[in-house]
XYZ file of C-alpha atoms in Angstrom:
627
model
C 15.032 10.147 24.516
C 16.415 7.025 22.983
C 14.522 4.771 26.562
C 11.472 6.056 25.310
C 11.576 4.403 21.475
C 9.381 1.397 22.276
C 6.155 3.577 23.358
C 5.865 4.553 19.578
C 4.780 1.066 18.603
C 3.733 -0.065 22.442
C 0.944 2.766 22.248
C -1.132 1.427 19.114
C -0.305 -2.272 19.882
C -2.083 -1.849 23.599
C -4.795 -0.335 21.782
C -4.982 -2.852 19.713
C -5.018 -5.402 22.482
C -7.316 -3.431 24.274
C -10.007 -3.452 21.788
C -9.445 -7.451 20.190
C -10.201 -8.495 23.938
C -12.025 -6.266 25.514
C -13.558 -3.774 22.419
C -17.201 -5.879 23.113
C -17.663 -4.641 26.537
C -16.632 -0.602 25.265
C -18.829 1.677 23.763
C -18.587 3.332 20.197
C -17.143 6.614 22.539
C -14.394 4.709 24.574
C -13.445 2.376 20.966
C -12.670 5.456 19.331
C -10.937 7.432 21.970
C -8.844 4.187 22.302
C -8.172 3.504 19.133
C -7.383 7.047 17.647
C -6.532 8.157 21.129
C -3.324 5.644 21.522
C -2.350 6.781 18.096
C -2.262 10.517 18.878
C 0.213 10.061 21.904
C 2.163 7.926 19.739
C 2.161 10.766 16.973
C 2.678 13.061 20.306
C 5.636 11.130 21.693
C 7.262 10.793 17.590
C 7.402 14.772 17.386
C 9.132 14.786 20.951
C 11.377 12.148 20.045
C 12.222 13.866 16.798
C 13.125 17.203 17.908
C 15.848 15.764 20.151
C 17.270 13.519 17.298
C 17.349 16.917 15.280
C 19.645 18.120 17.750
C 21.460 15.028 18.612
C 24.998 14.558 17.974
C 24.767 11.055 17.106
C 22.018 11.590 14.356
C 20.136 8.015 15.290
C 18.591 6.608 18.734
C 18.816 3.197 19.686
C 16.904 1.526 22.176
C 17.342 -2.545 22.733
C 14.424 -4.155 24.378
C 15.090 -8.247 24.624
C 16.854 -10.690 23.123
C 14.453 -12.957 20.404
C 16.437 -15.483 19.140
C 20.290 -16.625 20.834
C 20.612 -20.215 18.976
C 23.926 -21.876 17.956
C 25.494 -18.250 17.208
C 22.485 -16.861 15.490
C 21.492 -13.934 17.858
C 18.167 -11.419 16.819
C 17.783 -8.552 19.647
C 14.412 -7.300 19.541
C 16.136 -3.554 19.151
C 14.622 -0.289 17.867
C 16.844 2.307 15.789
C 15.632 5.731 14.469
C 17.832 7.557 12.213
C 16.248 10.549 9.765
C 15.270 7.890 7.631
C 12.860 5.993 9.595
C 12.103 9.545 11.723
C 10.136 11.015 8.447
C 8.376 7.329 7.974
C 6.774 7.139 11.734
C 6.572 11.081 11.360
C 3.891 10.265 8.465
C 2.773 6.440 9.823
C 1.714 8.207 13.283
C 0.382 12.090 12.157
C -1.400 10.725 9.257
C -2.073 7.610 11.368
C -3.944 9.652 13.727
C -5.478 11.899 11.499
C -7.237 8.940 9.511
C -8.419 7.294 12.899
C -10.254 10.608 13.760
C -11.611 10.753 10.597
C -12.657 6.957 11.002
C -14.824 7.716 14.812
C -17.553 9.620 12.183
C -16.912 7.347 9.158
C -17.369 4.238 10.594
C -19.893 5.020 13.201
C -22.987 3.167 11.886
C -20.778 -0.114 11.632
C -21.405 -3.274 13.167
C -18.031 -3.705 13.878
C -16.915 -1.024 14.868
C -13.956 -2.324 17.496
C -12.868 -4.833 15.273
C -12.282 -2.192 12.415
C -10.205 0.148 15.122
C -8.194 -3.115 16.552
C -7.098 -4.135 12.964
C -6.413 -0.198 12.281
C -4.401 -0.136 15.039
C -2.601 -3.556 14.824
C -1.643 -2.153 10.972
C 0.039 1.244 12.456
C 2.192 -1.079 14.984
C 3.236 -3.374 12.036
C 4.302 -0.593 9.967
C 6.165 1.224 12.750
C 7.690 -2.213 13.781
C 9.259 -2.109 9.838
C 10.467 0.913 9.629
C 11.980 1.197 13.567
C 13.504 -2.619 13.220
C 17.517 -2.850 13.292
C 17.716 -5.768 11.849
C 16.138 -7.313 8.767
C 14.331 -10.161 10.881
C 12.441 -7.969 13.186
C 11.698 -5.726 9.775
C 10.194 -8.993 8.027
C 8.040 -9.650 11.221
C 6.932 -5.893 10.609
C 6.395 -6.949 6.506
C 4.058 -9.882 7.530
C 2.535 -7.751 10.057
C 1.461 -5.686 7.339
C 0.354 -7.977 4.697
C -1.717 -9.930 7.560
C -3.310 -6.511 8.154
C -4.423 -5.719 4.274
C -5.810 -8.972 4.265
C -7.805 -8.354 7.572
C -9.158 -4.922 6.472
C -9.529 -5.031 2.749
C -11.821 -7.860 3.258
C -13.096 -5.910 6.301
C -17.122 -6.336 5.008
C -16.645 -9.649 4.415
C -20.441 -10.894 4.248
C -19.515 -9.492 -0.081
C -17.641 -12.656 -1.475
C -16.381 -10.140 -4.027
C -14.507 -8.320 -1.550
C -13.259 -11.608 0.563
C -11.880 -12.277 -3.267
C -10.296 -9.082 -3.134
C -8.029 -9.723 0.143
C -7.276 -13.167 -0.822
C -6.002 -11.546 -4.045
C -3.356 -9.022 -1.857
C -2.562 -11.162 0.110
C -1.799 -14.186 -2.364
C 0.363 -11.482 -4.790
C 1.936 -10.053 -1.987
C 3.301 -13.359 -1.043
C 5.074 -13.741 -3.848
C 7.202 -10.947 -3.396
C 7.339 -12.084 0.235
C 8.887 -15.175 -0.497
C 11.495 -14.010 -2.900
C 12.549 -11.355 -0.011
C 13.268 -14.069 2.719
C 15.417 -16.180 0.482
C 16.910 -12.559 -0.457
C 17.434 -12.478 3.555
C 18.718 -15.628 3.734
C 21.729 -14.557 1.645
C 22.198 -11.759 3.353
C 22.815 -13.750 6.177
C 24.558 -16.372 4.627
C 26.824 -14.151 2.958
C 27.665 -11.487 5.816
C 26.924 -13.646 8.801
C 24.107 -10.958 10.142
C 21.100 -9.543 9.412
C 21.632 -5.847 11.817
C 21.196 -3.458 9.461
C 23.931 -0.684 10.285
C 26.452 -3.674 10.404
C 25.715 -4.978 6.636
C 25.929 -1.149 5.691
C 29.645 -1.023 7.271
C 30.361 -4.923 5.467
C 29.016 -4.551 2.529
C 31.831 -2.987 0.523
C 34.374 -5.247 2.147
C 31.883 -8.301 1.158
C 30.707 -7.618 -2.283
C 33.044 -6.171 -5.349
C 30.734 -3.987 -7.547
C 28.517 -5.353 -9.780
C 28.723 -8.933 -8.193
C 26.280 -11.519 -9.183
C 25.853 -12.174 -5.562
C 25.096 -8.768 -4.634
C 22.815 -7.808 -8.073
C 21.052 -11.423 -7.027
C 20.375 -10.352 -3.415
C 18.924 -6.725 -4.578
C 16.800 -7.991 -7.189
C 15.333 -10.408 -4.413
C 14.519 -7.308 -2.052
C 13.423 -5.579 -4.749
C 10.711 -8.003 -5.520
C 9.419 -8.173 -1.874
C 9.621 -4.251 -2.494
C 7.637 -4.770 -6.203
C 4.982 -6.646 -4.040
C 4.207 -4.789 -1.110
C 4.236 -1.392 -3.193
C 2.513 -2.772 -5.999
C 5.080 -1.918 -8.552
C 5.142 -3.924 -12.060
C 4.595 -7.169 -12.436
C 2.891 -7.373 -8.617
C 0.462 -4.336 -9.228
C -2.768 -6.189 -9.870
C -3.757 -6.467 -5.852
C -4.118 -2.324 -5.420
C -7.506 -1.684 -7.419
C -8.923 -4.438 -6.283
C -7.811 -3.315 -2.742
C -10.872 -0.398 -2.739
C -13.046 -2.802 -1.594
C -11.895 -2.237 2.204
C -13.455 1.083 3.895
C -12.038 4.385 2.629
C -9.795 5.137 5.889
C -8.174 1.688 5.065
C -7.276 2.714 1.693
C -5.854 6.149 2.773
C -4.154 4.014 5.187
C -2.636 1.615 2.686
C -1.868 4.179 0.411
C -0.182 6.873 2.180
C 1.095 5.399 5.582
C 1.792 2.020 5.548
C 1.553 -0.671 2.990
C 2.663 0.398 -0.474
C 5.174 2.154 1.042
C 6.654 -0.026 2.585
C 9.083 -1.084 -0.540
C 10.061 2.222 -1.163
C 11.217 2.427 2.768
C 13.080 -1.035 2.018
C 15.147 0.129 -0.949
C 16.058 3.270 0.739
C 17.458 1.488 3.944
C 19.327 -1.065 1.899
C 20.475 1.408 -0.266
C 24.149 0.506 0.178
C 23.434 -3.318 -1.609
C 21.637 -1.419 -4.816
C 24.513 0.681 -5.107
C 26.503 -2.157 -5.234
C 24.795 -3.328 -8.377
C 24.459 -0.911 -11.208
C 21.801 -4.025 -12.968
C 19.762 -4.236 -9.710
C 19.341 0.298 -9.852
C 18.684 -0.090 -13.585
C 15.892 -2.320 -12.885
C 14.040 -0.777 -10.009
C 14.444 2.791 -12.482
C 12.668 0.820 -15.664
C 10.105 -1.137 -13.029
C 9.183 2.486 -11.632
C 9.060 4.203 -14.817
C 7.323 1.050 -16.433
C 4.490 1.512 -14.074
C 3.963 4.719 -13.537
C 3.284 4.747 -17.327
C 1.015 2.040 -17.605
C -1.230 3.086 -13.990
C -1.061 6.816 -15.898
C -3.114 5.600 -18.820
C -5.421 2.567 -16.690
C -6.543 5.426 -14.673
C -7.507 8.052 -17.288
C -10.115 5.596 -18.469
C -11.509 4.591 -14.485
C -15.283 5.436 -13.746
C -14.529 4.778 -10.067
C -13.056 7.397 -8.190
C -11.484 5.411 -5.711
C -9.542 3.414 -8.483
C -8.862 6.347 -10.328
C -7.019 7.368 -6.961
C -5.772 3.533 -6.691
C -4.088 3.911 -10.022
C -2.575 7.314 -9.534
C -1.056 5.509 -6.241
C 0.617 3.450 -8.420
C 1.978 6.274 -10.893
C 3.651 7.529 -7.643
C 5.226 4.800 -6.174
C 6.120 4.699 -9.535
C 8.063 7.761 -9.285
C 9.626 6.943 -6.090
C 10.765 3.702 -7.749
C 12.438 5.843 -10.632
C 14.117 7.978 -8.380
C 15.413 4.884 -6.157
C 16.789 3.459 -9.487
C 18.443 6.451 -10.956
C 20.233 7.241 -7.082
C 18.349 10.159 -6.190
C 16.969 8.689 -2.462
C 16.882 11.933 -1.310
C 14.210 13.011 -3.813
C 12.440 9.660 -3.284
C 11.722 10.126 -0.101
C 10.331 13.511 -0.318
C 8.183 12.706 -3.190
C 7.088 9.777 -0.549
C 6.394 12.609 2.353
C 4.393 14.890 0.142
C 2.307 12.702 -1.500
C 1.317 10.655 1.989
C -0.519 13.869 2.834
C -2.004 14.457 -0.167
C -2.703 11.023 -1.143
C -4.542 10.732 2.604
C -6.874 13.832 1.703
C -7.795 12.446 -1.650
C -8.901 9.334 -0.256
C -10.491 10.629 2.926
C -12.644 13.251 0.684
C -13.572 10.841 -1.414
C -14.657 8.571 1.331
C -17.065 11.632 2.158
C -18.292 12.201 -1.107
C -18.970 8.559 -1.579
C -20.580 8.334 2.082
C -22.947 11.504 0.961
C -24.100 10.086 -2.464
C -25.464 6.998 -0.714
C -22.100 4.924 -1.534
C -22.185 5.958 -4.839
C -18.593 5.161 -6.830
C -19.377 6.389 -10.332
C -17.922 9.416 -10.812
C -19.865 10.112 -13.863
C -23.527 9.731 -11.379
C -21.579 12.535 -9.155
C -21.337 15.868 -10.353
C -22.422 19.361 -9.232
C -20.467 19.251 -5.662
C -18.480 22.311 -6.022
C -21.585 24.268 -3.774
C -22.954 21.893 -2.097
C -20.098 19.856 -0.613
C -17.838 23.345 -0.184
C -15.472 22.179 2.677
C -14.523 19.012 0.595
C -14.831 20.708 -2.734
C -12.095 23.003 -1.490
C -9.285 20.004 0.644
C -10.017 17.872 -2.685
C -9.384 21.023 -4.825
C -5.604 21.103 -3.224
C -5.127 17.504 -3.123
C -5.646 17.357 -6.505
C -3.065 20.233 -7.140
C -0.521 18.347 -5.776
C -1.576 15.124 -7.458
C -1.156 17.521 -10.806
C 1.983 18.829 -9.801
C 0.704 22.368 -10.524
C 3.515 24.701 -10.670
C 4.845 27.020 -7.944
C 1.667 26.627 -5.647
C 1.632 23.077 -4.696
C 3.934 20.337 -2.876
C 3.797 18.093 -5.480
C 5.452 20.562 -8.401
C 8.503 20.350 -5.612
C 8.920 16.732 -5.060
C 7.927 15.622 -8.610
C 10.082 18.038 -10.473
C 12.936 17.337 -8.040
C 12.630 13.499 -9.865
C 11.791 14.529 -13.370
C 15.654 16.702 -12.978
C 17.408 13.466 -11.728
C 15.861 11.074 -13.935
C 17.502 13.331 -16.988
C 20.846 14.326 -14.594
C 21.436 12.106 -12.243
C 24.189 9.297 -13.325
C 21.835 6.967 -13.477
C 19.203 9.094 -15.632
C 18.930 8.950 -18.770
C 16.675 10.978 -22.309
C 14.193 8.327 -22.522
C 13.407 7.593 -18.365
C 12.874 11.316 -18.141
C 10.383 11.544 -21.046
C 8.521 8.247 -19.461
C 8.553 10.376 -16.512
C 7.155 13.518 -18.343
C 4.348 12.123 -19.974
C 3.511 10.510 -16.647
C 3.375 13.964 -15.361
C 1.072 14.932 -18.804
C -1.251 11.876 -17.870
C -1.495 12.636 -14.205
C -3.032 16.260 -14.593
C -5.187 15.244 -17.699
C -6.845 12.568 -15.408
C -6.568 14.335 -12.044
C -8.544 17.304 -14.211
C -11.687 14.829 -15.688
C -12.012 13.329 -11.861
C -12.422 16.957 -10.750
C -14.949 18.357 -13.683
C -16.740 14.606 -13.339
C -17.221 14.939 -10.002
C -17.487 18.717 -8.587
C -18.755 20.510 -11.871
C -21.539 19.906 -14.232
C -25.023 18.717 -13.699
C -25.870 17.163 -10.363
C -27.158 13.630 -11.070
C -27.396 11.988 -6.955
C -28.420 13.922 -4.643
C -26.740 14.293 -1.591
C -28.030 12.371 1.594
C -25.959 13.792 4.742
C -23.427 15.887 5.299
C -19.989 14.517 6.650
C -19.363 15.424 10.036
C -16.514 17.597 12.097
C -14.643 14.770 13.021
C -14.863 13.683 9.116
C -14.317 17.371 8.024
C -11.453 18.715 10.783
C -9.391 15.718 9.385
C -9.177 17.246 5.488
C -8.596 20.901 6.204
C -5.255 19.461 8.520
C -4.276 17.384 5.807
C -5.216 20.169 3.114
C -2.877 22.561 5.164
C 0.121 20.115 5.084
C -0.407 19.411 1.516
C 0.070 22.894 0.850
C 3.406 23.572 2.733
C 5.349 20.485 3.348
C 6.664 20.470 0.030
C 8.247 23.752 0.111
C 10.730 22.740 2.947
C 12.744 21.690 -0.335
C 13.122 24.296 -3.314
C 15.177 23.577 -6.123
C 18.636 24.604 -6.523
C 17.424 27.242 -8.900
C 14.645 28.638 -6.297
C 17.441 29.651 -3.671
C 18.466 26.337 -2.832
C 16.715 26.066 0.382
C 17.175 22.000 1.127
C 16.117 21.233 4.936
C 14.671 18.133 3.662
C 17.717 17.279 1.918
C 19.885 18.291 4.856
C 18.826 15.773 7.302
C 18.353 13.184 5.028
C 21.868 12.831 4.024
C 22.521 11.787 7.494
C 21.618 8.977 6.316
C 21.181 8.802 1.941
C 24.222 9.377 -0.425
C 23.845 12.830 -2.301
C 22.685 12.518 -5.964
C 25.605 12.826 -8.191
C 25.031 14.391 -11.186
C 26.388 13.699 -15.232
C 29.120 16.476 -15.946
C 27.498 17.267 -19.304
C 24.106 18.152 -17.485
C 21.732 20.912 -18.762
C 20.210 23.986 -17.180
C 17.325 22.555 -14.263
C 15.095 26.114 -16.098
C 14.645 24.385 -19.112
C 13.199 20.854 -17.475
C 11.380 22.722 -14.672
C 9.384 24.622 -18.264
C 8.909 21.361 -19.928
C 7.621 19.744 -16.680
C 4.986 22.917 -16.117
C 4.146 22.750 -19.866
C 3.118 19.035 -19.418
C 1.111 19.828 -16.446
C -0.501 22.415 -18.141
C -1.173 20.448 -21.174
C -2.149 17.480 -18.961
C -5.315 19.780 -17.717
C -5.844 21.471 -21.138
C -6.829 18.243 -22.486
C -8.849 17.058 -19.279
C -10.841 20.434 -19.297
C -11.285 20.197 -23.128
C -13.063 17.033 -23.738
C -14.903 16.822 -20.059
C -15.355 20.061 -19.151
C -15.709 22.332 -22.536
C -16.853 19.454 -25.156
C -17.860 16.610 -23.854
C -19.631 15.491 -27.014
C -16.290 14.927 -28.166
C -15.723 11.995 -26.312
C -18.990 10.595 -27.364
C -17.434 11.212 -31.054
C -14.542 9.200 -30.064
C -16.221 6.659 -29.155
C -17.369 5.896 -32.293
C -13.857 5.094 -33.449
C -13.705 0.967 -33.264
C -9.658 1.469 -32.490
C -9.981 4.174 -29.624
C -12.690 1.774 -28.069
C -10.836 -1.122 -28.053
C -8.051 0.670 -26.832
C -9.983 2.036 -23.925
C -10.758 -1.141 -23.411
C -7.245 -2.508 -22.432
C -6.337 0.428 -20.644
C -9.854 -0.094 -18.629
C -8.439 -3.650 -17.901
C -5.280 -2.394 -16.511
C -3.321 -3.092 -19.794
C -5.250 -6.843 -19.143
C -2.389 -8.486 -16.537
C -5.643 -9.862 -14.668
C -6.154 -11.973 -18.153
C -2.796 -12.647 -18.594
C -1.963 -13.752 -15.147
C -4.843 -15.733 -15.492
C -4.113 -17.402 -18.518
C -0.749 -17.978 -17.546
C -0.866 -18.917 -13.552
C -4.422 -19.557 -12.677
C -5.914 -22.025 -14.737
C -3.053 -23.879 -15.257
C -2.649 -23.924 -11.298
C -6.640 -24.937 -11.470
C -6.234 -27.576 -14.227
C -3.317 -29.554 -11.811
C -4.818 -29.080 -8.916
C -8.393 -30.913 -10.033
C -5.916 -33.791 -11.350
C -3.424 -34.046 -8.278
C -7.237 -34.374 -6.342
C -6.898 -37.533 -6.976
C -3.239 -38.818 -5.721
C -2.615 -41.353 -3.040
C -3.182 -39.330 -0.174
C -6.729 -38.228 -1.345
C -7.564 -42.105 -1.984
C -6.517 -42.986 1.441
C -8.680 -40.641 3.119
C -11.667 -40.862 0.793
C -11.296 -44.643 1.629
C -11.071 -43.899 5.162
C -14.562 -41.613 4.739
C -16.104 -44.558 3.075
C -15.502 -47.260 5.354
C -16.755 -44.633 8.506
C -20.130 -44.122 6.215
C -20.520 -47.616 5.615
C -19.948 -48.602 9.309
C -22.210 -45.423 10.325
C -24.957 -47.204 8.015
C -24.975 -50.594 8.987
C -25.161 -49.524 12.530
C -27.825 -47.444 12.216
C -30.475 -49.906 10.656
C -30.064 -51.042 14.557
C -31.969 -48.141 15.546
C -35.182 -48.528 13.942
C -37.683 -48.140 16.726
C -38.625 -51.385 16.231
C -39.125 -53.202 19.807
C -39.326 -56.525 18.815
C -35.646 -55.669 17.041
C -34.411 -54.494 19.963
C -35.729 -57.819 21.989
C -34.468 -60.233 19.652
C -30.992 -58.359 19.464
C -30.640 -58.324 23.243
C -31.359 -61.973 22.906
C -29.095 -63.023 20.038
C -26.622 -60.934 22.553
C -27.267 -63.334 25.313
C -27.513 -66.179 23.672
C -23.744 -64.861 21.936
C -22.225 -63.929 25.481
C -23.285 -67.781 27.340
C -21.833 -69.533 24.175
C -18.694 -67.586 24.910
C -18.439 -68.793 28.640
C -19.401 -71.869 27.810
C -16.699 -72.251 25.362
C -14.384 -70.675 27.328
């Protein structure tokens, strides 16, 4: 199985070659069967692949393709590894991969560009699978860059709207920034262990760095900020709501298969260097539980559903990012599994709402869609369980209360990141509750123009069906201890080790279901049984204003502006000016004076012409003569 690795990422990248060269010449039928169709086998060959590394002895495959670099000892092998890690990552890059491209074929249809969308769709799954199947940190950074480029490309997909042009030079400006602090974070790496293969700075790393080395905490907290970037973690979370201005398959792409998680993947796989640093865990735990807070409250005051979704993105990672910090990678990753699938539906049904209301964002212009819209009434209905974390009945309760238990227990828990963590859980129902009654119940206010079609529709009830059971291949210890998720992961991930002094997991799994509950108590009570209420507090001067920040985003876009932009501006319009500008500016002169002069020659004028052919003459003889 291991010789057939590279068709996982060959498969979308010939697609993706296909269509950039040749996508003019195909028709709408033959772009989509080519661009979702090279995604499906890939999905196709993953599952086939993954059942024999299930059985395998050796618990990873390993297939090396060429050599890339061989320079004065520095040697990069272009060479493809899947372990259990990086198995459930392409698992979820490829199915979900494939399931948004189908669901693209009837979204996208009316485009202009419609083999242009599919090639960049395409080129974004290879990037991503390039990442997470890379042995070595080099090929993994060409994967990262593959990825940003990719954003950029598709979130300012319409790009005739300078506002959304804006938006991808925003991602990919911020993501750079993490970007850049990652590669000198490789560089040390490198430096310091003499490679960059993964599995072989797993077996040094010990041996190289004592615990809670400056070297080592300095090399994590530089992945970490490539990590804070790509997954749009605190401070580097501004580019993700601005990031809905690409098509809705591209945001269910970025959001559940590829982009954002793409620093959750990277702390997981260089687990063994955070480990190493107890200051580098403690700051990835406060960064995720820091976020998830702050995108909790920005997105119980959104209007548009697809930031409302943006920001509950966030609040996830957010959770991942907690559970990364406090050692549970087990339960990150799961939380990471579950919510791909349910993330995808919410996005995907939203896309179809928005696409029926005549592109229509507002969720307060919606309204009245439980009937008409059943189908997505229904796949949104369990999304948005999951997103809640209802209890017992959806995947989310499993995964999220699995890292609400280890931010309390685990050694690197503590009291106050599990009560961040539990009013994150309060926050996420309450709002997941008002975008429901806002946008299914109450008066209709658009009215609907078309129907989505099958290949729109077929897409949600899959996802809908996975969001229901993939989270119950995990059940707490409490609930019979069934852990196949668990199992194969720590193939790969340390266990969790938990504090001696630990509590009964009963009593947090209550206070977690008591938050959900209260969480859509409070959204049903002021949007869905008085609603005048929330006119009344609106009359409050404080509540507004504070509605007002937490509309902003807690106002980093003003901050970061204050702070980065203008200054950046103000230096730039005086540096316009430096020696290098004079020269050419006097270069542009002199070629616009010269282009003057010369052109008073051509002024039509025969008799000008005659006496300069003349003067010419006269000029040339005097030469000879003189000569």
């Amino acid at each position: 199985m291991d010789n057939q690795l590279w068709l996982i990422p060959a498969l979308p990248l010939a697609g993706f070659l296909i269509l950039a060269f040749g996508g003019s010449f195909l028709s709408k039928k033959l772009i989509a069967a080519t661009g979702a169709g090279s995604i499906c086998l890939s999905a196709l060959i993953t599952f086939v692949i993954g059942m024999g590394l299930l059985s395998s002895e050796t618990g990873f495959y390993s297939q090396t393709l060429w050599t890339w670099i061989d320079v004065a000892g520095f040697n990069a092998k272009i060479t493809l590894t899947m372990d259990a890690l990086s198995l459930v990552f392409v698992f979820v890059i490829t199915f979900i991969g494939a399931l948004i491209h189908i669901y693209s074929a009837g979204f996208m249809e009316g485009d202009k560009d419609y083999s242009r969308f599919f090639a960049c769709m395409n080129l974004f799954v290879f990037s991503m699978l390039v990442l997470v199947l890379a042995d070595n940190l080099l090929l993994m950074y060409l994967g990262w860059e593959g990825v940003g480029l990719c954003s950029y490309l598709l979130i300012g997909f319409w790009y005739e709207n300078p506002a959304n042009g804006y938006a991808a030079r925003k991602a990919f400006t911020i993501t750079r920034i993490g970007d850049t602090a990652m590669a000198i974070g490789l560089f040390m790496v490198f430096y310091q262990s003499g490679t960059l293969v993964i599995s072989d700075i797993t077996a040094r790393a010990p041996e190289l760095w004592q615990q809670n080395n400056t070297t080592v905490t300095l090399i994590a907290l530089l992945l970490l900020a490539g990590g804070v970037g790509k997954s749009a973690q605190l401070p580097l979370q501004t580019w993700l709501p601005d990031a809905m201005a690409g098509p809705s398959p591209v945001s269910a792409l970025i959001h559940a298969a590829t982009m954002v998680t793409a620093g959750v993947y990277l702390i997981a796989r260089m687990h063994i260097v955070f480990e190493l640093s107890v200051i580098a865990q403690t700051v990835v735990a406060i960064i995720g539980a820091a976020t998830l807070l702050i995108a909790g409250f920005t997105a119980l005051t959104q209007y548009d559903i697809k930031r409302v979704l943006a920001y509950s993105t966030m609040s996830q990672i957010g959770y991942m990012f907690l559970a990364l910090g406090v050692g549970a990678w087990t339960a990150a990753v799961f939380h990471f599994m579950v919510h791909a699938f349910f993330k995808a539906l919410l996005f995907l049904a939203a896309g179809a709402i928005i696409e029926s209301l005549h592109h229509e964002h507002n969720m307060f212009r919606m309204g009245g869609l439980k009937d008409k819209m059943p189908v997505v009434f229904w796949t949104f209905l369990i999304g948005a369980a999951s997103l809640a974390a209802v209890p017992l009945i959806s995947s989310g309760f499993y995964s999220k209360d699995q890292i609400l238990w280890y931010a309390w227990g685990a050694e690197g828990g503590s009291p106050l990141l599990w009560a961040v963590a539990l009013l994150g859980a309060l926050l996420t129902a309450a709002y997941t509750t008002r975008m429901m009654i806002l946008t299914f119940w109450g008066e209709s206010k658009t009215q609907i123009g078309h129907h989505p079609g099958k290949r729109m529709t077929i897409p949600l009830i899959v996802l809908a069906f996975f969001s229901v059971i993939v989270g119950f291949i995990e059940l707490p210890h409490n609930f019979g201890h069934f852990a196949l998720f668990s199992d194969l992961m720590h193939r790969v991930l340390p266990e969790t080790i938990l504090r001696a002094d630990v509590s009964s997991e009963w009593m947090f799994q209550l206070l977690a279901a008591l938050a959900t509950f209260s969480g859509i108590f409070l959204g049903y009570f002021y949007y869905g049984q008085q609603p005048r209420r929330i006119e009344n507090l609106r009359q409050n001067e404080m509540l507004v204003g504070l509605h007002r920040f937490w509309f902003s985003g807690w106002a980093f876009d003003q901050l970061y502006n204050v702070l980065l932009v203008r200054p950046f501006v103000f230096v730039a319009r005086i540096n316009k000016a430096d020696f290098v500008d004079r020269l050419y500016t006097g270069i542009v002169s002199v070629t616009d004076g010269l282009y003057r002069l010369l052109s008073r020659t051509q002024s039509g004028s025969l008799r000008w012409y005659i006496m300069g052919m003349v003067i010419g003459a006269i000029v040339i003889l005097g030469i000879q003569m003189m000569l």
